[in-house]
Amino acid sequence: MAQPKIPRDLLPSDPRFGCGPSRIRREVVARLAEPGSVMGTSHRQPPVRHVVAAIREELGALYDLPAGYEVALGNGGATLFWDMATVCLVEKRAATGVYGEFTKKFSTALQGAPFLADPAVFQAPPGDLALPRAVGEVDAYAWAHNETSTGVVAPVSRPDDIAEDSLVIVDATSAAGGLAADVAQTDAYYFSAQKNLASDGGLWLAILSPAAIERSQQLTASPRWVPQMLDLSVAVTNSRADQTLNTPALATLVMVEAQCRWLLDNGGMAWAASRTASTSGILYRWAEDNPLTTPFVTDPGLRSPVVVTIDIDESVDAAHLCARARENGILDIEPYRKLGRNQIRVATFSSIEPSDVEALTACLDWLLEHRD
Ligand SMILES: *Cc1c(COP(=O)(O)O)cnc(C)c1O
């Protein structure tokens, strides 16, 4: 028997709520097909290089680039940057905060490097936060601004009492474009483009301090073997010329640029941060008020404004709820696969309209009332 459908007037205007690839604004996608678009033209010629230059300038403006800092980019996404940072930014040993799948992945990459001592790991269970603290002999400290697998937000500030030449490496993949940050507290604030930057996958971007660039130059000139794709100093040289080492996806670049400009036109990171705070607030309040739901992150101070995770009462099968939402066109509210909880996870990124999150709560209420 066909299941009853959610009444159309309750549905959101855009049904995409995934944490990445995430909702891309339709005007931005349309731009790719406009006459005069750079699609299908050389990435070595001025039109595409102007797009790269604009991205570098706009990210600099969004994050109030401190003196001497630079924006670099290349292919491979944040996952490639983990390997690049392992090879080019850590001299002997790193310390990591591990509190979910993404923070664990970088720590594991560091652990696997035969030329580094095993990282000093500061660990917390999913839903909680652990930040690395000063350790002797450690020359790099790493954690994530937003742990996308659990919806935990972390502070971005240089740990107390660390050696002056230590580098601070912050994974901002799902934070950049949605959460404000003082990048002067970091040496590498890096991200991909398919989350709050509402573009597509495949690209890494990083805001780098002079100390990070200098460390990468030292390590890539040392006897350590550095594959060209992982050579951050090569990436910096290419970025300074508004290019990438190898061919980038032009659509990804065009859409990042459009998103950065949209953020700047609306008021920059202060605007984005207040928008994501209020959008996520709609969901957290709904989850607290509904007897069948609870915010997964118990400490309100750790609840992410850009990735909302909500535990569902055991009497309701969350996987079935997500499947019913999907039958009604509402996409990607499934939890992070490896977390394995009876949960939903919703992106409240900058591109998500607050009214669509209101609509989502109405649809969830309807589905919870009309359970089979
Ligand atoms: C998505 C994500 C990544 C991985 O990004 P890719 O572009 O798939 O490499 C890394 N870290 C965090 C925090 C993420 O959310």
mmCIF file of C-alpha atoms and ligand atoms in Angstrom:
data_model
loop_
_atom_site.group_PDB
_atom_site.id
_atom_site.type_symbol
_atom_site.label_atom_id
_atom_site.label_comp_id
_atom_site.label_asym_id
_atom_site.label_seq_id
_atom_site.Cartn_x
_atom_site.Cartn_y
_atom_site.Cartn_z
ATOM 1 C CA MET A 1 0.000 0.000 0.000
ATOM 2 C CA ALA A 2 1.361 3.443 -0.919
ATOM 3 C CA GLN A 3 2.290 5.542 2.123
ATOM 4 C CA PRO A 4 0.443 8.853 2.555
ATOM 5 C CA LYS A 5 2.447 11.828 1.276
ATOM 6 C CA ILE A 6 3.459 14.923 3.241
ATOM 7 C CA PRO A 7 1.072 17.768 2.228
ATOM 8 C CA ARG A 8 2.801 19.864 -0.431
ATOM 9 C CA ASP A 9 2.384 23.141 1.425
ATOM 10 C CA LEU A 10 4.559 21.820 4.269
ATOM 11 C CA LEU A 11 7.523 20.953 2.019
ATOM 12 C CA PRO A 12 10.692 23.111 1.923
ATOM 13 C CA SER A 13 11.374 25.178 -1.209
ATOM 14 C CA ASP A 14 14.628 23.236 -1.638
ATOM 15 C CA PRO A 15 14.825 19.688 -0.244
ATOM 16 C CA ARG A 16 18.637 19.375 0.047
ATOM 17 C CA PHE A 17 19.898 19.191 3.641
ATOM 18 C CA GLY A 18 23.085 17.137 3.232
ATOM 19 C CA CYS A 19 26.435 17.944 4.822
ATOM 20 C CA GLY A 20 28.388 17.552 1.602
ATOM 21 C CA PRO A 21 28.023 17.709 -1.246
ATOM 22 C CA SER A 22 25.576 20.254 0.057
ATOM 23 C CA ARG A 23 22.917 22.526 -1.383
ATOM 24 C CA ILE A 24 24.302 24.729 -4.153
ATOM 25 C CA ARG A 25 22.233 27.835 -4.780
ATOM 26 C CA ARG A 26 20.402 27.477 -8.097
ATOM 27 C CA GLU A 27 21.556 30.902 -9.363
ATOM 28 C CA VAL A 28 25.116 29.704 -8.954
ATOM 29 C CA VAL A 29 24.579 26.506 -10.926
ATOM 30 C CA ALA A 30 22.825 28.548 -13.635
ATOM 31 C CA ARG A 31 25.877 30.776 -13.971
ATOM 32 C CA LEU A 32 27.894 27.845 -15.331
ATOM 33 C CA ALA A 33 25.753 27.736 -18.464
ATOM 34 C CA GLU A 34 25.632 31.489 -19.100
ATOM 35 C CA PRO A 35 27.188 32.872 -22.305
ATOM 36 C CA GLY A 36 30.709 33.999 -21.493
ATOM 37 C CA SER A 37 31.148 31.360 -18.782
ATOM 38 C CA VAL A 38 34.727 30.105 -18.439
ATOM 39 C CA MET A 39 33.555 26.477 -18.654
ATOM 40 C CA GLY A 40 35.471 24.606 -21.330
ATOM 41 C CA THR A 41 38.369 27.082 -21.493
ATOM 42 C CA SER A 42 42.034 26.834 -20.517
ATOM 43 C CA HIS A 43 42.914 27.052 -16.853
ATOM 44 C CA ARG A 44 46.241 28.642 -17.854
ATOM 45 C CA GLN A 45 44.593 31.656 -19.525
ATOM 46 C CA PRO A 46 43.441 34.910 -17.901
ATOM 47 C CA PRO A 47 39.689 34.216 -17.643
ATOM 48 C CA VAL A 48 40.094 31.196 -15.331
ATOM 49 C CA ARG A 49 43.073 32.735 -13.560
ATOM 50 C CA HIS A 50 40.897 35.751 -12.772
ATOM 51 C CA VAL A 51 38.421 33.409 -11.096
ATOM 52 C CA VAL A 52 41.225 31.916 -8.984
ATOM 53 C CA ALA A 53 42.507 35.406 -8.152
ATOM 54 C CA ALA A 54 39.011 36.454 -7.099
ATOM 55 C CA ILE A 55 38.660 33.391 -4.828
ATOM 56 C CA ARG A 56 41.988 34.198 -3.172
ATOM 57 C CA GLU A 57 41.012 37.838 -2.658
ATOM 58 C CA GLU A 58 37.497 37.096 -1.455
ATOM 59 C CA LEU A 59 38.615 34.468 1.060
ATOM 60 C CA GLY A 60 41.200 36.986 2.249
ATOM 61 C CA ALA A 61 38.442 39.569 2.715
ATOM 62 C CA LEU A 62 36.068 37.112 4.417
ATOM 63 C CA TYR A 63 38.719 36.055 6.935
ATOM 64 C CA ASP A 64 40.443 39.399 7.357
ATOM 65 C CA LEU A 65 43.734 37.924 6.165
ATOM 66 C CA PRO A 66 46.528 38.788 8.620
ATOM 67 C CA ALA A 67 49.724 40.343 7.213
ATOM 68 C CA GLY A 68 51.866 37.801 5.380
ATOM 69 C CA TYR A 69 49.155 35.106 5.247
ATOM 70 C CA GLU A 70 48.286 33.628 1.851
ATOM 71 C CA VAL A 71 45.452 31.645 0.314
ATOM 72 C CA ALA A 72 46.607 28.500 -1.499
ATOM 73 C CA LEU A 73 44.612 25.853 -3.330
ATOM 74 C CA GLY A 74 44.962 22.627 -5.237
ATOM 75 C CA ASN A 75 43.242 19.422 -6.230
ATOM 76 C CA GLY A 76 42.278 16.584 -3.940
ATOM 77 C CA GLY A 77 40.087 18.133 -1.261
ATOM 78 C CA ALA A 78 40.690 18.198 2.482
ATOM 79 C CA THR A 79 41.638 14.524 2.392
ATOM 80 C CA LEU A 80 44.614 15.323 0.190
ATOM 81 C CA PHE A 81 45.515 18.196 2.490
ATOM 82 C CA TRP A 82 45.804 15.718 5.386
ATOM 83 C CA ASP A 83 48.574 13.924 3.507
ATOM 84 C CA MET A 84 50.102 17.199 2.376
ATOM 85 C CA ALA A 85 50.184 18.522 5.933
ATOM 86 C CA THR A 86 51.637 15.226 7.157
ATOM 87 C CA VAL A 87 54.499 15.512 4.663
ATOM 88 C CA CYS A 88 55.022 19.296 4.541
ATOM 89 C CA LEU A 89 53.912 20.772 7.879
ATOM 90 C CA VAL A 90 54.909 18.280 10.582
ATOM 91 C CA GLU A 91 58.595 18.003 11.297
ATOM 92 C CA LYS A 92 58.822 15.332 13.999
ATOM 93 C CA ARG A 93 55.564 14.847 15.843
ATOM 94 C CA ALA A 94 52.025 16.249 15.932
ATOM 95 C CA ALA A 95 49.369 16.403 18.650
ATOM 96 C CA THR A 96 45.758 15.904 17.599
ATOM 97 C CA GLY A 97 42.274 16.325 18.978
ATOM 98 C CA VAL A 98 40.193 13.290 17.996
ATOM 99 C CA TYR A 99 36.425 13.479 18.597
ATOM 100 C CA GLY A 100 34.767 11.976 15.543
ATOM 101 C CA GLU A 101 35.494 10.406 12.184
ATOM 102 C CA PHE A 102 37.138 13.346 10.419
ATOM 103 C CA THR A 103 39.484 14.263 13.246
ATOM 104 C CA LYS A 104 40.320 10.559 13.516
ATOM 105 C CA LYS A 105 41.198 10.337 9.826
ATOM 106 C CA PHE A 106 43.859 13.033 10.010
ATOM 107 C CA SER A 107 45.290 11.525 13.187
ATOM 108 C CA THR A 108 45.469 8.144 11.441
ATOM 109 C CA ALA A 109 47.274 9.703 8.455
ATOM 110 C CA LEU A 110 49.853 11.159 10.846
ATOM 111 C CA GLN A 111 50.155 7.829 12.627
ATOM 112 C CA GLY A 112 50.948 6.099 9.333
ATOM 113 C CA ALA A 113 53.848 8.363 8.357
ATOM 114 C CA PRO A 114 57.100 6.412 8.815
ATOM 115 C CA PHE A 115 59.149 9.613 9.207
ATOM 116 C CA LEU A 116 57.070 10.941 12.146
ATOM 117 C CA ALA A 117 56.718 9.812 15.726
ATOM 118 C CA ASP A 118 53.171 8.665 16.523
ATOM 119 C CA PRO A 119 50.954 11.653 17.288
ATOM 120 C CA ALA A 120 50.000 12.597 20.838
ATOM 121 C CA VAL A 121 46.255 11.966 20.693
ATOM 122 C CA PHE A 122 43.757 13.820 22.884
ATOM 123 C CA GLN A 123 40.553 11.872 22.503
ATOM 124 C CA ALA A 124 36.900 12.344 23.420
ATOM 125 C CA PRO A 125 33.880 10.182 22.615
ATOM 126 C CA PRO A 126 31.590 11.276 19.753
ATOM 127 C CA GLY A 127 29.438 14.222 20.837
ATOM 128 C CA ASP A 128 32.169 15.614 23.056
ATOM 129 C CA LEU A 129 35.350 17.602 22.380
ATOM 130 C CA ALA A 130 39.049 17.071 23.102
ATOM 131 C CA LEU A 131 41.618 19.683 22.119
ATOM 132 C CA PRO A 132 45.347 18.995 21.975
ATOM 133 C CA ARG A 133 47.391 20.559 24.766
ATOM 134 C CA ALA A 134 51.078 21.506 24.890
ATOM 135 C CA VAL A 135 53.399 18.499 24.645
ATOM 136 C CA GLY A 136 57.201 18.646 24.555
ATOM 137 C CA GLU A 137 58.793 17.675 21.199
ATOM 138 C CA VAL A 138 55.536 18.312 19.350
ATOM 139 C CA ASP A 139 55.813 20.806 16.480
ATOM 140 C CA ALA A 140 52.233 20.826 15.126
ATOM 141 C CA TYR A 141 48.772 20.857 16.785
ATOM 142 C CA ALA A 142 45.700 19.765 14.829
ATOM 143 C CA TRP A 143 41.955 19.593 15.318
ATOM 144 C CA ALA A 144 38.774 20.459 13.419
ATOM 145 C CA HIS A 145 36.747 23.658 13.764
ATOM 146 C CA ASN A 146 33.608 21.639 13.099
ATOM 147 C CA GLU A 147 33.502 17.821 13.443
ATOM 148 C CA THR A 148 31.028 17.048 10.683
ATOM 149 C CA SER A 149 30.408 13.463 11.746
ATOM 150 C CA THR A 150 29.015 14.453 15.156
ATOM 151 C CA GLY A 151 28.030 18.136 14.963
ATOM 152 C CA VAL A 152 30.547 19.358 17.538
ATOM 153 C CA VAL A 153 32.044 22.837 17.154
ATOM 154 C CA ALA A 154 35.498 23.642 18.564
ATOM 155 C CA PRO A 155 37.221 26.899 19.431
ATOM 156 C CA VAL A 156 39.905 28.160 17.065
ATOM 157 C CA SER A 157 42.631 29.482 19.334
ATOM 158 C CA ARG A 158 46.273 28.692 19.722
ATOM 159 C CA PRO A 159 46.736 26.231 22.616
ATOM 160 C CA ASP A 160 48.380 27.696 25.730
ATOM 161 C CA ASP A 161 52.074 27.250 26.354
ATOM 162 C CA ILE A 162 53.011 25.625 23.049
ATOM 163 C CA ALA A 163 56.487 26.203 21.611
ATOM 164 C CA GLU A 164 56.596 29.422 19.624
ATOM 165 C CA ASP A 165 57.531 27.702 16.374
ATOM 166 C CA SER A 166 54.738 25.098 16.651
ATOM 167 C CA LEU A 167 52.185 25.159 13.855
ATOM 168 C CA VAL A 168 48.415 25.151 14.452
ATOM 169 C CA ILE A 169 46.575 23.221 11.727
ATOM 170 C CA VAL A 170 42.780 23.489 11.744
ATOM 171 C CA ASP A 171 40.434 21.457 9.538
ATOM 172 C CA ALA A 172 37.736 23.948 8.597
ATOM 173 C CA THR A 173 36.137 21.839 5.884
ATOM 174 C CA SER A 174 32.560 22.170 7.101
ATOM 175 C CA ALA A 175 33.166 25.461 8.933
ATOM 176 C CA ALA A 176 34.587 27.730 6.236
ATOM 177 C CA GLY A 177 31.910 30.058 4.945
ATOM 178 C CA GLY A 178 29.575 29.318 7.857
ATOM 179 C CA LEU A 179 31.493 29.981 11.079
ATOM 180 C CA ALA A 180 33.649 32.987 11.891
ATOM 181 C CA ALA A 181 37.278 32.327 12.833
ATOM 182 C CA ASP A 182 40.305 34.346 13.810
ATOM 183 C CA VAL A 183 42.736 32.767 11.370
ATOM 184 C CA ALA A 184 45.624 34.632 13.028
ATOM 185 C CA GLN A 185 45.347 31.920 15.724
ATOM 186 C CA THR A 186 46.201 29.285 13.107
ATOM 187 C CA ASP A 187 48.974 28.502 10.640
ATOM 188 C CA ALA A 188 46.863 26.438 8.266
ATOM 189 C CA TYR A 189 43.079 26.840 8.163
ATOM 190 C CA TYR A 190 42.073 24.454 5.383
ATOM 191 C CA PHE A 191 38.855 23.268 3.782
ATOM 192 C CA SER A 192 37.054 21.773 0.801
ATOM 193 C CA ALA A 193 34.430 23.596 -1.244
ATOM 194 C CA GLN A 194 31.365 21.320 -1.114
ATOM 195 C CA LYS A 195 30.095 22.241 2.371
ATOM 196 C CA ASN A 196 29.416 25.823 3.563
ATOM 197 C CA LEU A 197 31.131 27.092 0.442
ATOM 198 C CA ALA A 198 28.270 25.478 -1.505
ATOM 199 C CA SER A 199 30.365 24.432 -4.480
ATOM 200 C CA ASP A 200 31.479 20.960 -5.524
ATOM 201 C CA GLY A 201 34.083 18.456 -4.369
ATOM 202 C CA GLY A 202 37.685 17.961 -5.433
ATOM 203 C CA LEU A 203 39.399 21.155 -4.302
ATOM 204 C CA TRP A 204 41.362 22.008 -1.164
ATOM 205 C CA LEU A 205 41.850 25.603 -0.062
ATOM 206 C CA ALA A 206 44.056 26.780 2.777
ATOM 207 C CA ILE A 207 44.787 30.022 4.552
ATOM 208 C CA LEU A 208 48.484 29.742 5.424
ATOM 209 C CA SER A 209 50.709 31.704 7.791
ATOM 210 C CA PRO A 210 54.257 32.740 6.881
ATOM 211 C CA ALA A 211 55.468 30.130 9.416
ATOM 212 C CA ALA A 212 53.544 27.357 7.654
ATOM 213 C CA ILE A 213 54.924 28.376 4.268
ATOM 214 C CA GLU A 214 58.444 28.507 5.691
ATOM 215 C CA ARG A 215 58.077 25.081 7.335
ATOM 216 C CA SER A 216 56.854 23.588 4.046
ATOM 217 C CA GLN A 217 59.823 25.083 2.203
ATOM 218 C CA GLN A 218 62.238 23.614 4.743
ATOM 219 C CA LEU A 219 60.687 20.154 4.755
ATOM 220 C CA THR A 220 60.342 19.904 0.987
ATOM 221 C CA ALA A 221 64.008 20.878 0.603
ATOM 222 C CA SER A 222 65.033 18.232 3.185
ATOM 223 C CA PRO A 223 65.887 14.600 2.357
ATOM 224 C CA ARG A 224 62.245 13.642 2.991
ATOM 225 C CA TRP A 225 60.663 12.391 -0.251
ATOM 226 C CA VAL A 226 57.741 14.605 -1.212
ATOM 227 C CA PRO A 227 55.488 13.531 -4.095
ATOM 228 C CA GLN A 228 54.739 16.537 -6.295
ATOM 229 C CA MET A 229 50.976 16.423 -5.606
ATOM 230 C CA LEU A 230 51.726 16.643 -1.877
ATOM 231 C CA ASP A 231 54.275 19.425 -2.140
ATOM 232 C CA LEU A 232 52.741 22.422 -0.386
ATOM 233 C CA SER A 233 55.536 24.750 -1.474
ATOM 234 C CA VAL A 234 54.785 23.883 -5.133
ATOM 235 C CA ALA A 235 51.089 24.531 -4.443
ATOM 236 C CA VAL A 236 51.947 27.910 -2.914
ATOM 237 C CA THR A 237 54.044 28.858 -5.948
ATOM 238 C CA ASN A 238 51.199 27.913 -8.289
ATOM 239 C CA SER A 239 48.612 29.679 -6.144
ATOM 240 C CA ARG A 240 50.645 32.899 -6.226
ATOM 241 C CA ALA A 241 50.253 32.734 -10.020
ATOM 242 C CA ASP A 242 46.492 32.063 -9.624
ATOM 243 C CA GLN A 243 46.941 28.526 -10.902
ATOM 244 C CA THR A 244 46.944 24.958 -9.637
ATOM 245 C CA LEU A 245 49.576 22.272 -10.252
ATOM 246 C CA ASN A 246 47.248 20.245 -12.460
ATOM 247 C CA THR A 247 43.890 20.875 -14.089
ATOM 248 C CA PRO A 248 41.175 21.891 -11.612
ATOM 249 C CA ALA A 249 37.421 21.362 -12.038
ATOM 250 C CA LEU A 250 36.441 24.770 -13.404
ATOM 251 C CA ALA A 251 32.842 24.454 -12.207
ATOM 252 C CA THR A 252 34.072 24.013 -8.643
ATOM 253 C CA LEU A 253 36.154 27.190 -8.926
ATOM 254 C CA VAL A 254 33.353 29.234 -10.496
ATOM 255 C CA MET A 255 30.891 28.172 -7.800
ATOM 256 C CA VAL A 256 33.301 28.838 -4.883
ATOM 257 C CA GLU A 257 33.893 32.308 -6.259
ATOM 258 C CA ALA A 258 30.170 32.963 -6.556
ATOM 259 C CA GLN A 259 29.542 31.749 -3.010
ATOM 260 C CA CYS A 260 32.347 33.863 -1.535
ATOM 261 C CA ARG A 261 31.031 36.933 -3.338
ATOM 262 C CA TRP A 262 27.485 36.210 -2.142
ATOM 263 C CA LEU A 263 28.756 35.949 1.446
ATOM 264 C CA LEU A 264 30.679 39.226 1.119
ATOM 265 C CA ASP A 265 27.722 41.026 -0.481
ATOM 266 C CA ASN A 266 25.507 39.965 2.409
ATOM 267 C CA GLY A 267 27.876 41.102 5.141
ATOM 268 C CA GLY A 268 30.710 38.565 5.242
ATOM 269 C CA MET A 269 31.456 36.057 7.990
ATOM 270 C CA ALA A 270 29.631 37.996 10.714
ATOM 271 C CA TRP A 271 26.456 37.727 8.645
ATOM 272 C CA ALA A 272 27.069 34.069 7.780
ATOM 273 C CA ALA A 273 27.750 33.156 11.408
ATOM 274 C CA SER A 274 24.614 34.868 12.687
ATOM 275 C CA ARG A 275 22.544 33.242 9.939
ATOM 276 C CA THR A 276 23.813 29.705 10.696
ATOM 277 C CA ALA A 277 23.379 30.311 14.432
ATOM 278 C CA SER A 278 19.741 31.224 13.971
ATOM 279 C CA THR A 279 19.021 28.487 11.412
ATOM 280 C CA SER A 280 20.510 25.803 13.637
ATOM 281 C CA GLY A 281 18.692 27.300 16.625
ATOM 282 C CA ILE A 282 15.372 26.495 14.945
ATOM 283 C CA LEU A 283 16.330 22.823 14.828
ATOM 284 C CA TYR A 284 17.857 22.590 18.298
ATOM 285 C CA ARG A 285 14.749 24.173 19.823
ATOM 286 C CA TRP A 286 12.529 21.791 17.870
ATOM 287 C CA ALA A 287 14.606 18.812 19.051
ATOM 288 C CA GLU A 288 14.412 19.957 22.669
ATOM 289 C CA ASP A 289 10.665 20.569 22.559
ATOM 290 C CA ASN A 290 9.694 17.324 20.835
ATOM 291 C CA PRO A 291 9.323 14.371 23.262
ATOM 292 C CA LEU A 292 10.705 11.973 20.611
ATOM 293 C CA THR A 293 13.916 13.906 19.887
ATOM 294 C CA THR A 294 16.991 15.239 21.728
ATOM 295 C CA PRO A 295 20.052 17.125 20.493
ATOM 296 C CA PHE A 296 22.861 14.538 20.341
ATOM 297 C CA VAL A 297 25.490 17.005 21.640
ATOM 298 C CA THR A 298 24.527 17.452 25.278
ATOM 299 C CA ASP A 299 26.705 20.497 26.044
ATOM 300 C CA PRO A 300 24.930 23.446 24.358
ATOM 301 C CA GLY A 301 28.293 25.216 24.027
ATOM 302 C CA LEU A 302 29.577 22.429 21.780
ATOM 303 C CA ARG A 303 26.525 22.281 19.517
ATOM 304 C CA SER A 304 27.521 23.129 15.978
ATOM 305 C CA PRO A 305 25.718 26.001 14.270
ATOM 306 C CA VAL A 306 26.310 24.346 10.880
ATOM 307 C CA VAL A 307 25.746 20.595 11.406
ATOM 308 C CA VAL A 308 22.835 19.615 13.658
ATOM 309 C CA THR A 309 22.670 16.040 14.966
ATOM 310 C CA ILE A 310 19.456 14.901 16.636
ATOM 311 C CA ASP A 311 18.905 11.613 18.437
ATOM 312 C CA ILE A 312 15.538 9.983 17.830
ATOM 313 C CA ASP A 313 13.726 8.007 20.517
ATOM 314 C CA GLU A 314 14.226 4.229 20.297
ATOM 315 C CA SER A 315 10.508 3.806 19.616
ATOM 316 C CA VAL A 316 11.091 5.346 16.174
ATOM 317 C CA ASP A 317 13.447 3.840 13.595
ATOM 318 C CA ALA A 318 15.477 6.836 12.379
ATOM 319 C CA ALA A 319 16.571 5.004 9.223
ATOM 320 C CA HIS A 320 12.919 4.458 8.353
ATOM 321 C CA LEU A 321 12.145 8.107 9.125
ATOM 322 C CA CYS A 322 14.943 9.194 6.759
ATOM 323 C CA ALA A 323 13.647 6.807 4.104
ATOM 324 C CA ARG A 324 10.117 8.208 4.436
ATOM 325 C CA ALA A 325 11.527 11.756 4.195
ATOM 326 C CA ARG A 326 13.399 10.705 1.047
ATOM 327 C CA GLU A 327 10.220 9.264 -0.533
ATOM 328 C CA ASN A 328 8.792 12.741 -0.039
ATOM 329 C CA GLY A 329 11.765 14.379 -1.726
ATOM 330 C CA ILE A 330 13.597 15.498 1.442
ATOM 331 C CA LEU A 331 17.237 14.507 0.948
ATOM 332 C CA ASP A 332 20.312 13.601 2.974
ATOM 333 C CA ILE A 333 19.184 13.880 6.598
ATOM 334 C CA GLU A 334 20.710 10.446 7.283
ATOM 335 C CA PRO A 335 23.296 10.379 10.117
ATOM 336 C CA TYR A 336 27.021 9.968 9.445
ATOM 337 C CA ARG A 337 27.278 6.333 8.443
ATOM 338 C CA LYS A 338 30.000 5.245 10.881
ATOM 339 C CA LEU A 339 28.470 6.931 13.933
ATOM 340 C CA GLY A 340 25.803 4.221 13.974
ATOM 341 C CA ARG A 341 23.205 6.071 16.060
ATOM 342 C CA ASN A 342 19.414 6.303 15.828
ATOM 343 C CA GLN A 343 19.788 9.817 14.591
ATOM 344 C CA ILE A 344 19.281 12.423 11.890
ATOM 345 C CA ARG A 345 21.922 14.942 10.787
ATOM 346 C CA VAL A 346 20.976 18.193 9.061
ATOM 347 C CA ALA A 347 23.259 20.803 7.496
ATOM 348 C CA THR A 348 22.361 24.365 8.447
ATOM 349 C CA PHE A 349 24.984 25.818 6.129
ATOM 350 C CA SER A 350 24.939 29.419 4.910
ATOM 351 C CA SER A 351 23.048 28.492 1.736
ATOM 352 C CA ILE A 352 20.182 26.831 3.604
ATOM 353 C CA GLU A 353 17.211 29.151 3.989
ATOM 354 C CA PRO A 354 15.983 29.390 7.604
ATOM 355 C CA SER A 355 12.410 29.054 6.277
ATOM 356 C CA ASP A 356 13.365 25.697 4.744
ATOM 357 C CA VAL A 357 14.558 24.464 8.117
ATOM 358 C CA GLU A 358 11.237 25.604 9.620
ATOM 359 C CA ALA A 359 9.530 23.613 6.866
ATOM 360 C CA LEU A 360 11.724 20.607 7.579
ATOM 361 C CA THR A 361 10.630 20.567 11.217
ATOM 362 C CA ALA A 362 6.985 20.684 10.103
ATOM 363 C CA CYS A 363 7.614 17.753 7.752
ATOM 364 C CA LEU A 364 9.345 15.763 10.493
ATOM 365 C CA ASP A 365 6.455 16.470 12.867
ATOM 366 C CA TRP A 366 4.066 15.248 10.177
ATOM 367 C CA LEU A 367 6.094 12.074 9.569
ATOM 368 C CA LEU A 368 6.324 11.370 13.332
ATOM 369 C CA GLU A 369 2.552 11.773 13.630
ATOM 370 C CA HIS A 370 1.804 9.602 10.620
ATOM 371 C CA ARG A 371 4.005 6.641 11.492
ATOM 372 C CA ASP A 372 3.151 3.213 10.071
HETATM 373 C C1 LIG B 1 34.016 16.468 4.496
HETATM 374 C C2 LIG B 1 35.132 16.649 5.432
HETATM 375 C C3 LIG B 1 36.435 16.249 5.098
HETATM 376 C C4 LIG B 1 36.758 15.544 3.823
HETATM 377 O O1 LIG B 1 36.581 16.383 2.714
HETATM 378 P P1 LIG B 1 36.873 15.824 1.246
HETATM 379 O O2 LIG B 1 36.617 16.995 0.379
HETATM 380 O O3 LIG B 1 35.929 14.670 1.015
HETATM 381 O O4 LIG B 1 38.293 15.376 1.229
HETATM 382 C C5 LIG B 1 37.435 16.500 6.012
HETATM 383 N N1 LIG B 1 37.195 17.094 7.182
HETATM 384 C C6 LIG B 1 35.955 17.494 7.541
HETATM 385 C C7 LIG B 1 35.748 18.160 8.854
HETATM 386 C C8 LIG B 1 34.896 17.285 6.677
HETATM 387 O O5 LIG B 1 33.663 17.684 7.019
#
